[in-house]
Each structure stands twice: as structure tokens, then as C-alpha cells.
């Protein structure tokens, strides 16, 4: 049987045959995908050894998030969270990636209520009813894994429950689109469609990203967009999905600290992030926590 130029490539890349192994010396091996993706998109595909290292870094990242979850209570400061994350990271032979990253002064991002992302730990005291996003990135054995969750402090309001549930479901639906032959646009489309259907809005200024060898690598993963748009997903891609969802309007501004993004209308904002791998079968989450 002859493979058509427009058929899916037999190597499992998810690309059309003509854009992949057609005309290659060993057709169907997919051996050139690594070169093709780097040349075309600047994307560095990960091999099995790379993936195992990111998986280990990811396990530590999740462990740190779980430790923060156990410690969280009204009355503690965001600096207390920084201390916990920093010490636990170092104690496990890892490095907290945020520290000194482009001048970021702390080891973790902690974003409360209307803060969308990049909150800087300090003397702010967490209060009953707050929502707090904790975004942890570890470098273990040179490999980066990036994940975050939004937690309740004490008893949440109905609004708090809603925005956290919607943001979490956005990440779940985004991950559901990850498989060879899918596209980065499918992920954004799934997230935007759900969030806006719930009357919430999607932040545009910050995006998911390739990760593993560095903190932020190509490609960008938009949390909005068109089905079928963007880049075709292929096995070995590792990237984050990290939708930031606002209860009100999507507009934001940056605080005088030059880092923290907050909603312009003062509405609550929530985020969930995981690092994932495209596998031949679909997706493996490398920072696994239940969604
Ligand atoms: N962890 C964030 C992300 O998900 C990036 C934080 S950059 C920092 O991509 F400098 F603020 F740490
Ligand atoms: Co990220
Ligand atoms: Co992050």
C-alpha cells in the first residue's frame, strides 16, 4: 500500500507524510523530526533520558506543592511559603529556578486573590477566605519542571470556589487535547471555549512554554485560539499548560514591583499549571497531581 503525501506520517509524528519522512533515507523512522522541529520552530525534543530527568524534577516540584498545601493557614505570610519552598528545594539537592531569574528576588511566585501571577513573597499575611497560587519551578540535575496550583486559605467564598474550579477544569481540558497530530491551537481553543462559556476570561499576556533544558523554551502555548492552529504536537515535546483565568475581565496591569500582574477590575484570578510530555499514545504529565 502506498502512503499518500497528505496522509499521516507512519513514524507517528502526527505530521503529514510530505512534511515529515517523505524522501528521507530511512522512511518511517522519524529520525529527522528532532532536526526538523529545531530548525522550523526552535523546539528541542526530549529523548528518554531527558524525560526521566524532567520526571524526577517534576516529582520534587509536586512534593514541594504538597508540602505547602499542608502548611497553609490563615496568619502565615507569603514569605513563610518562600522559606518552605526554598529550604525543601535545597534540601533535595535542587535549585529554585525563580531565584534571580531575570532579577526575580525570591524562590517561588505566590499570587493572592486578584494577583494573576508573579506575586513576590513578602510580609503579606494570608487571611481566611483568600485564594493563593503557588508556582514552583525546580532545577534538578540540570532539568527544569514547572507547576502551580491555587489553594484556598480557610473557608472560600462562592466566587473563590467558582474561579478555582474553572481554572482547574481549564487545565484538565487543555491536557486532554495533547496527543500527536493535535496542535497547540487545540489546547488554547479548549481552554478559551470552556472559560468563556463559564462567564470567565482568559489572560493573554502570559502563556505556557516549552520547558526542561531551560525555564522557558519554544514553543509558546497560548491559552486561547483556534482549533487546528499553531504547531503540530509530536512525541518528545515537553511544555507547560498554565491557564490564568479571571472571574471578571481579562485586562491586567503590573504593580510597581515590575513583576506582579493583577486584574484591572479587581476580580479574582486563579491558575493551575503542569509540565507535560507528548507521548506516542497521547500525554504524560511530568508534574502529576490530581485534577
Ligand atoms: N513559573 C512561572 C511560569 O510558569 C515563571 C515565573 S518567572 C519568575 O512560567 F521569575 F517570576 F519566577
Ligand atoms: Co510555566
Ligand atoms: Co510556573
Short mmCIF file of N, CA and C in Angstrom, two decimals, residues 91-234:
data_model
loop_
_atom_site.label_atom_id
_atom_site.label_comp_id
_atom_site.label_asym_id
_atom_site.label_seq_id
_atom_site.Cartn_x
_atom_site.Cartn_y
_atom_site.Cartn_z
N UNK A 91 17.29 21.26 50.23
CA UNK A 91 17.48 20.01 50.99
C UNK A 91 17.45 18.80 50.07
N UNK A 92 16.80 18.93 48.91
CA UNK A 92 16.72 17.82 47.96
C UNK A 92 17.74 17.94 46.82
N UNK A 93 18.72 18.80 47.01
CA UNK A 93 19.79 18.91 46.02
C UNK A 93 19.38 19.64 44.75
N UNK A 94 18.28 20.37 44.82
CA UNK A 94 17.80 21.10 43.65
C UNK A 94 17.99 22.61 43.84
N UNK A 95 17.68 23.35 42.77
CA UNK A 95 17.78 24.81 42.79
C UNK A 95 16.40 25.38 42.47
N UNK A 96 15.95 26.40 43.24
CA UNK A 96 14.68 27.05 42.88
C UNK A 96 14.88 27.97 41.68
N UNK A 97 14.27 27.63 40.55
CA UNK A 97 14.53 28.36 39.30
C UNK A 97 14.16 29.85 39.35
N UNK A 98 13.10 30.23 40.08
CA UNK A 98 12.75 31.66 40.05
C UNK A 98 13.83 32.59 40.64
N UNK A 99 14.58 32.11 41.62
CA UNK A 99 15.52 32.96 42.34
C UNK A 99 16.55 33.57 41.39
N UNK A 100 16.51 34.89 41.27
CA UNK A 100 17.41 35.67 40.40
C UNK A 100 17.13 35.48 38.91
N UNK A 101 16.04 34.79 38.57
CA UNK A 101 15.67 34.66 37.16
C UNK A 101 15.21 36.02 36.65
N UNK A 102 15.94 36.57 35.70
CA UNK A 102 15.66 37.92 35.17
C UNK A 102 15.42 38.92 36.30
N UNK A 103 16.14 38.75 37.40
CA UNK A 103 16.04 39.68 38.52
C UNK A 103 14.93 39.39 39.51
N UNK A 104 14.19 38.28 39.33
CA UNK A 104 13.16 37.93 40.33
C UNK A 104 13.85 37.67 41.66
N UNK A 105 13.35 38.28 42.76
CA UNK A 105 14.12 38.27 44.02
C UNK A 105 13.86 37.07 44.94
N UNK A 106 12.91 36.21 44.64
CA UNK A 106 12.54 35.14 45.57
C UNK A 106 12.55 33.78 44.87
N UNK A 107 12.27 32.72 45.65
CA UNK A 107 12.42 31.34 45.16
C UNK A 107 11.12 30.73 44.63
N UNK A 108 10.03 31.47 44.75
CA UNK A 108 8.72 30.96 44.32
C UNK A 108 7.81 32.16 44.05
N UNK A 109 6.85 31.98 43.16
CA UNK A 109 5.84 33.02 42.94
C UNK A 109 4.62 32.69 43.79
N UNK A 110 4.13 33.68 44.54
CA UNK A 110 2.95 33.50 45.39
C UNK A 110 1.98 34.62 45.08
N UNK A 111 0.83 34.28 44.50
CA UNK A 111 -0.09 35.29 43.97
C UNK A 111 -1.45 35.13 44.64
N UNK A 112 -1.91 36.20 45.29
CA UNK A 112 -3.11 36.15 46.14
C UNK A 112 -4.28 36.89 45.49
N UNK A 113 -5.45 36.27 45.48
CA UNK A 113 -6.73 36.89 45.09
C UNK A 113 -6.69 37.51 43.69
N UNK A 114 -6.62 38.85 43.59
CA UNK A 114 -6.65 39.50 42.26
C UNK A 114 -5.28 39.51 41.61
N UNK A 115 -4.27 38.97 42.26
CA UNK A 115 -2.96 38.83 41.62
C UNK A 115 -3.02 37.64 40.67
N UNK A 116 -2.65 37.90 39.42
CA UNK A 116 -2.75 36.87 38.37
C UNK A 116 -1.55 35.92 38.43
N UNK A 117 -0.35 36.50 38.53
CA UNK A 117 0.88 35.71 38.57
C UNK A 117 2.06 36.58 38.99
N UNK A 118 3.19 35.93 39.26
CA UNK A 118 4.45 36.61 39.59
C UNK A 118 4.36 37.45 40.86
N UNK A 119 3.51 36.99 41.80
CA UNK A 119 3.50 37.62 43.12
C UNK A 119 4.83 37.37 43.82
N UNK A 120 5.36 38.42 44.47
CA UNK A 120 6.65 38.31 45.16
C UNK A 120 6.40 38.08 46.65
N UNK A 121 6.91 36.98 47.20
CA UNK A 121 6.72 36.73 48.63
C UNK A 121 7.25 37.89 49.48
N UNK A 122 6.53 38.16 50.58
CA UNK A 122 6.91 39.27 51.45
C UNK A 122 6.12 39.20 52.75
N UNK A 123 5.81 40.37 53.34
CA UNK A 123 5.19 40.35 54.67
C UNK A 123 3.66 40.30 54.63
N UNK A 124 3.07 40.12 53.44
CA UNK A 124 1.61 39.99 53.34
C UNK A 124 1.14 38.77 54.14
N UNK A 125 0.11 39.00 54.96
CA UNK A 125 -0.44 37.93 55.79
C UNK A 125 -1.65 37.31 55.10
N UNK A 126 -1.66 36.00 54.97
CA UNK A 126 -2.79 35.30 54.35
C UNK A 126 -3.97 35.29 55.30
N UNK A 127 -5.15 35.60 54.74
CA UNK A 127 -6.34 35.70 55.57
C UNK A 127 -7.36 34.63 55.18
N UNK A 128 -8.21 34.31 56.13
CA UNK A 128 -9.30 33.37 55.90
C UNK A 128 -10.10 33.82 54.67
N UNK A 129 -10.32 32.93 53.71
CA UNK A 129 -11.09 33.26 52.50
C UNK A 129 -10.24 33.65 51.31
N UNK A 130 -8.94 33.86 51.51
CA UNK A 130 -8.06 34.17 50.38
C UNK A 130 -7.90 32.95 49.47
N UNK A 131 -7.60 33.21 48.18
CA UNK A 131 -7.07 32.15 47.32
C UNK A 131 -5.62 32.51 47.01
N UNK A 132 -4.77 31.49 46.99
CA UNK A 132 -3.34 31.77 46.79
C UNK A 132 -2.74 30.76 45.81
N UNK A 133 -2.14 31.32 44.76
CA UNK A 133 -1.44 30.47 43.79
C UNK A 133 0.03 30.38 44.17
N UNK A 134 0.53 29.15 44.18
CA UNK A 134 1.94 28.89 44.48
C UNK A 134 2.54 28.23 43.26
N UNK A 135 3.53 28.90 42.65
CA UNK A 135 4.12 28.44 41.38
C UNK A 135 5.57 28.05 41.63
N UNK A 136 5.84 26.75 41.55
CA UNK A 136 7.15 26.19 41.90
C UNK A 136 7.85 25.68 40.64
N UNK A 137 9.10 26.08 40.48
CA UNK A 137 9.92 25.52 39.40
C UNK A 137 11.23 25.06 39.99
N UNK A 138 11.53 23.75 39.84
CA UNK A 138 12.76 23.19 40.38
C UNK A 138 13.73 22.88 39.25
N UNK A 139 15.02 23.03 39.55
CA UNK A 139 16.07 22.55 38.64
C UNK A 139 16.76 21.40 39.37
N UNK A 140 16.56 20.18 38.89
CA UNK A 140 17.19 19.01 39.49
C UNK A 140 18.07 18.35 38.44
N UNK A 141 19.35 18.17 38.77
CA UNK A 141 20.29 17.57 37.82
C UNK A 141 20.28 18.33 36.49
N UNK A 142 20.05 19.64 36.56
CA UNK A 142 20.07 20.48 35.37
C UNK A 142 18.76 20.56 34.60
N UNK A 143 17.74 19.83 35.06
CA UNK A 143 16.47 19.77 34.33
C UNK A 143 15.35 20.49 35.08
N UNK A 144 14.57 21.28 34.34
CA UNK A 144 13.51 22.12 34.90
C UNK A 144 12.15 21.43 34.84
N UNK A 145 11.39 21.56 35.92
CA UNK A 145 9.96 21.19 35.90
C UNK A 145 9.19 22.30 36.59
N UNK A 146 8.04 22.65 36.04
CA UNK A 146 7.30 23.87 36.39
C UNK A 146 5.85 23.49 36.65
N UNK A 147 5.34 23.81 37.84
CA UNK A 147 3.94 23.50 38.13
C UNK A 147 3.39 24.48 39.17
N UNK A 148 2.10 24.73 39.10
CA UNK A 148 1.47 25.54 40.15
C UNK A 148 0.04 25.10 40.42
N UNK A 149 -0.44 25.51 41.60
CA UNK A 149 -1.82 25.24 41.99
C UNK A 149 -2.35 26.46 42.72
N UNK A 150 -3.66 26.61 42.72
CA UNK A 150 -4.29 27.65 43.52
C UNK A 150 -5.00 26.99 44.70
N UNK A 151 -4.65 27.43 45.91
CA UNK A 151 -5.18 26.86 47.15
C UNK A 151 -6.17 27.82 47.81
N UNK A 152 -7.06 27.23 48.62
CA UNK A 152 -7.91 28.03 49.50
C UNK A 152 -7.21 28.23 50.83
N UNK A 153 -7.34 29.41 51.38
CA UNK A 153 -6.89 29.65 52.76
C UNK A 153 -8.15 29.72 53.61
N UNK A 154 -8.33 28.79 54.53
CA UNK A 154 -9.55 28.75 55.33
C UNK A 154 -10.77 28.46 54.47
N UNK A 155 -11.90 29.14 54.77
CA UNK A 155 -13.17 28.88 54.09
C UNK A 155 -13.35 29.78 52.87
N UNK A 156 -13.48 29.20 51.67
CA UNK A 156 -13.62 30.02 50.46
C UNK A 156 -15.04 30.57 50.28
N UNK A 157 -15.13 31.74 49.63
CA UNK A 157 -16.41 32.31 49.20
C UNK A 157 -16.90 31.54 47.98
N UNK A 158 -18.15 31.78 47.58
CA UNK A 158 -18.69 31.15 46.37
C UNK A 158 -17.88 31.58 45.15
N UNK A 159 -17.51 32.87 45.08
CA UNK A 159 -16.68 33.35 43.96
C UNK A 159 -15.33 32.63 43.91
N UNK A 160 -14.73 32.44 45.07
CA UNK A 160 -13.42 31.78 45.15
C UNK A 160 -13.54 30.34 44.65
N UNK A 161 -14.57 29.64 45.11
CA UNK A 161 -14.79 28.26 44.65
C UNK A 161 -14.95 28.21 43.14
N UNK A 162 -15.71 29.16 42.62
CA UNK A 162 -16.01 29.15 41.19
C UNK A 162 -14.74 29.34 40.36
N UNK A 163 -13.96 30.38 40.66
CA UNK A 163 -12.82 30.68 39.79
C UNK A 163 -11.75 29.59 39.88
N UNK A 164 -11.60 29.01 41.06
CA UNK A 164 -10.61 27.93 41.21
C UNK A 164 -11.08 26.68 40.45
N UNK A 165 -12.37 26.37 40.54
CA UNK A 165 -12.89 25.21 39.82
C UNK A 165 -12.76 25.40 38.30
N UNK A 166 -13.05 26.60 37.82
CA UNK A 166 -12.99 26.85 36.37
C UNK A 166 -11.54 26.76 35.89
N UNK A 167 -10.62 27.38 36.63
CA UNK A 167 -9.20 27.35 36.21
C UNK A 167 -8.67 25.92 36.17
N UNK A 168 -9.04 25.13 37.17
CA UNK A 168 -8.58 23.74 37.23
C UNK A 168 -9.14 22.93 36.06
N UNK A 169 -10.41 23.13 35.77
CA UNK A 169 -11.03 22.42 34.65
C UNK A 169 -10.42 22.87 33.31
N UNK A 170 -9.99 24.13 33.23
CA UNK A 170 -9.32 24.61 32.01
C UNK A 170 -8.03 23.83 31.77
N UNK A 171 -7.25 23.63 32.82
CA UNK A 171 -6.01 22.86 32.65
C UNK A 171 -6.33 21.42 32.24
N UNK A 172 -7.35 20.83 32.89
CA UNK A 172 -7.73 19.45 32.57
C UNK A 172 -8.13 19.33 31.08
N UNK A 173 -8.92 20.27 30.62
CA UNK A 173 -9.36 20.23 29.22
C UNK A 173 -8.23 20.52 28.25
N UNK A 174 -7.30 21.38 28.66
CA UNK A 174 -6.13 21.64 27.82
C UNK A 174 -5.30 20.38 27.66
N UNK A 175 -5.05 19.68 28.75
CA UNK A 175 -4.25 18.45 28.72
C UNK A 175 -4.90 17.38 27.87
N UNK A 176 -6.23 17.37 27.88
CA UNK A 176 -6.99 16.38 27.11
C UNK A 176 -6.72 16.51 25.60
N UNK A 177 -6.29 17.67 25.16
CA UNK A 177 -6.04 17.89 23.72
C UNK A 177 -4.64 17.45 23.31
N UNK A 178 -3.81 17.06 24.28
CA UNK A 178 -2.39 16.78 23.98
C UNK A 178 -2.23 15.35 23.46
N UNK A 179 -1.88 15.25 22.18
CA UNK A 179 -1.61 13.97 21.53
C UNK A 179 -0.93 14.25 20.20
N UNK A 180 -0.17 13.30 19.67
CA UNK A 180 0.46 13.52 18.36
C UNK A 180 -0.62 13.79 17.31
N UNK A 181 -0.37 14.79 16.49
CA UNK A 181 -1.35 15.15 15.47
C UNK A 181 -2.28 16.25 15.91
N UNK A 182 -2.43 16.43 17.25
CA UNK A 182 -3.14 17.61 17.75
C UNK A 182 -2.25 18.84 17.55
N UNK A 183 -2.77 20.01 17.88
CA UNK A 183 -1.98 21.23 17.71
C UNK A 183 -1.99 22.07 18.99
N UNK A 184 -1.04 22.99 19.06
CA UNK A 184 -1.03 23.93 20.20
C UNK A 184 -2.32 24.75 20.20
N UNK A 185 -2.85 25.03 19.02
CA UNK A 185 -4.10 25.79 18.93
C UNK A 185 -5.29 25.04 19.53
N UNK A 186 -5.28 23.71 19.43
CA UNK A 186 -6.37 22.91 20.04
C UNK A 186 -6.42 23.14 21.54
N UNK A 187 -5.23 23.25 22.17
CA UNK A 187 -5.15 23.44 23.61
C UNK A 187 -5.78 24.78 23.99
N UNK A 188 -5.35 25.84 23.29
CA UNK A 188 -5.88 27.17 23.56
C UNK A 188 -7.38 27.25 23.32
N UNK A 189 -7.82 26.62 22.24
CA UNK A 189 -9.23 26.63 21.90
C UNK A 189 -10.07 25.97 23.01
N UNK A 190 -9.61 24.81 23.48
CA UNK A 190 -10.37 24.07 24.51
C UNK A 190 -10.48 24.90 25.79
N UNK A 191 -9.39 25.57 26.14
CA UNK A 191 -9.38 26.37 27.37
C UNK A 191 -10.28 27.60 27.23
N UNK A 192 -10.11 28.33 26.15
CA UNK A 192 -10.89 29.56 25.95
C UNK A 192 -12.39 29.27 25.87
N UNK A 193 -12.73 28.21 25.14
CA UNK A 193 -14.14 27.88 24.95
C UNK A 193 -14.81 27.58 26.29
N UNK A 194 -14.10 26.79 27.13
CA UNK A 194 -14.68 26.45 28.42
C UNK A 194 -14.75 27.68 29.33
N UNK A 195 -13.64 28.40 29.46
CA UNK A 195 -13.58 29.54 30.40
C UNK A 195 -14.63 30.59 30.05
N UNK A 196 -14.71 30.96 28.80
CA UNK A 196 -15.66 32.00 28.39
C UNK A 196 -17.09 31.49 28.49
N UNK A 197 -17.28 30.21 28.26
CA UNK A 197 -18.61 29.60 28.44
C UNK A 197 -19.09 29.67 29.88
N UNK A 198 -18.13 29.75 30.81
CA UNK A 198 -18.47 29.87 32.24
C UNK A 198 -18.56 31.33 32.67
N UNK A 199 -18.44 32.26 31.70
CA UNK A 199 -18.53 33.69 32.01
C UNK A 199 -17.24 34.26 32.57
N UNK A 200 -16.14 33.50 32.44
CA UNK A 200 -14.84 33.99 32.92
C UNK A 200 -14.00 34.44 31.73
N UNK A 201 -12.78 34.95 31.98
CA UNK A 201 -11.94 35.43 30.88
C UNK A 201 -10.54 34.86 30.98
N UNK A 202 -9.87 34.80 29.84
CA UNK A 202 -8.54 34.20 29.73
C UNK A 202 -7.49 35.30 29.58
N UNK A 203 -6.49 35.29 30.44
CA UNK A 203 -5.38 36.24 30.36
C UNK A 203 -4.54 35.92 29.11
N UNK A 204 -4.18 36.95 28.35
CA UNK A 204 -3.47 36.75 27.08
C UNK A 204 -1.97 37.02 27.18
N UNK A 205 -1.59 37.82 28.17
CA UNK A 205 -0.21 38.34 28.21
C UNK A 205 0.81 37.31 28.66
N UNK A 206 0.37 36.24 29.30
CA UNK A 206 1.28 35.19 29.76
C UNK A 206 0.80 33.87 29.17
N UNK A 207 1.76 33.01 28.84
CA UNK A 207 1.45 31.79 28.08
C UNK A 207 2.22 30.59 28.66
N UNK A 208 1.79 29.40 28.29
CA UNK A 208 2.60 28.22 28.58
C UNK A 208 3.82 28.20 27.66
N UNK A 209 4.71 27.24 27.91
CA UNK A 209 6.02 27.30 27.24
C UNK A 209 6.70 25.94 27.27
N UNK A 210 7.57 25.72 26.27
CA UNK A 210 8.46 24.59 26.35
C UNK A 210 9.31 24.71 27.60
N UNK A 211 9.71 23.55 28.16
CA UNK A 211 10.47 23.55 29.43
C UNK A 211 11.28 22.27 29.51
N UNK A 212 12.31 22.27 30.32
CA UNK A 212 13.11 21.05 30.52
C UNK A 212 14.59 21.37 30.55
N UNK A 213 15.13 21.78 29.40
CA UNK A 213 16.54 22.17 29.34
C UNK A 213 16.73 23.58 29.92
N UNK A 214 15.69 24.40 29.73
CA UNK A 214 15.69 25.76 30.27
C UNK A 214 14.34 26.03 30.91
N UNK A 215 14.24 27.21 31.58
CA UNK A 215 12.98 27.60 32.24
C UNK A 215 11.91 27.83 31.17
N UNK A 216 12.25 28.62 30.17
CA UNK A 216 11.28 28.95 29.12
C UNK A 216 11.91 28.71 27.75
N UNK A 217 11.36 27.75 27.03
CA UNK A 217 11.83 27.38 25.69
C UNK A 217 10.65 27.53 24.72
N UNK A 218 10.93 27.57 23.42
CA UNK A 218 9.83 27.43 22.46
C UNK A 218 9.18 26.05 22.61
N UNK A 219 7.90 25.88 22.26
CA UNK A 219 7.01 26.89 21.71
C UNK A 219 6.26 27.62 22.82
N UNK A 220 5.54 28.68 22.45
CA UNK A 220 4.57 29.29 23.35
C UNK A 220 3.27 28.52 23.24
N UNK A 221 2.64 28.30 24.40
CA UNK A 221 1.33 27.63 24.42
C UNK A 221 0.29 28.66 24.82
N UNK A 222 -0.43 29.17 23.84
CA UNK A 222 -1.48 30.17 24.14
C UNK A 222 -2.67 29.48 24.78
N UNK A 223 -3.32 30.19 25.70
CA UNK A 223 -4.49 29.62 26.38
C UNK A 223 -5.80 30.07 25.74
N UNK A 224 -5.67 30.53 24.50
CA UNK A 224 -6.83 30.93 23.70
C UNK A 224 -6.44 30.63 22.25
N UNK A 225 -7.40 30.63 21.35
CA UNK A 225 -7.05 30.46 19.94
C UNK A 225 -7.97 29.54 19.18
N UNK A 226 -7.47 29.14 18.02
CA UNK A 226 -8.29 28.38 17.06
C UNK A 226 -7.91 26.91 17.07
N UNK A 227 -8.94 26.09 16.97
CA UNK A 227 -8.75 24.65 16.80
C UNK A 227 -7.94 24.41 15.52
N UNK A 228 -6.92 23.56 15.60
CA UNK A 228 -6.12 23.25 14.41
C UNK A 228 -5.02 24.26 14.12
N UNK A 229 -4.99 25.39 14.84
CA UNK A 229 -3.96 26.41 14.62
C UNK A 229 -2.67 26.08 15.34
N UNK A 230 -1.64 26.88 15.09
CA UNK A 230 -0.37 26.71 15.80
C UNK A 230 0.46 25.58 15.25
N UNK A 231 1.16 24.90 16.16
CA UNK A 231 2.16 23.90 15.78
C UNK A 231 1.62 22.49 16.04
N UNK A 232 1.93 21.55 15.13
CA UNK A 232 1.51 20.16 15.32
C UNK A 232 2.33 19.52 16.45
N UNK A 233 1.63 18.86 17.37
CA UNK A 233 2.29 18.20 18.50
C UNK A 233 2.92 16.88 18.06
N UNK A 234 4.15 16.64 18.50
CA UNK A 234 4.84 15.39 18.16
C UNK A 234 5.47 14.80 19.43
#
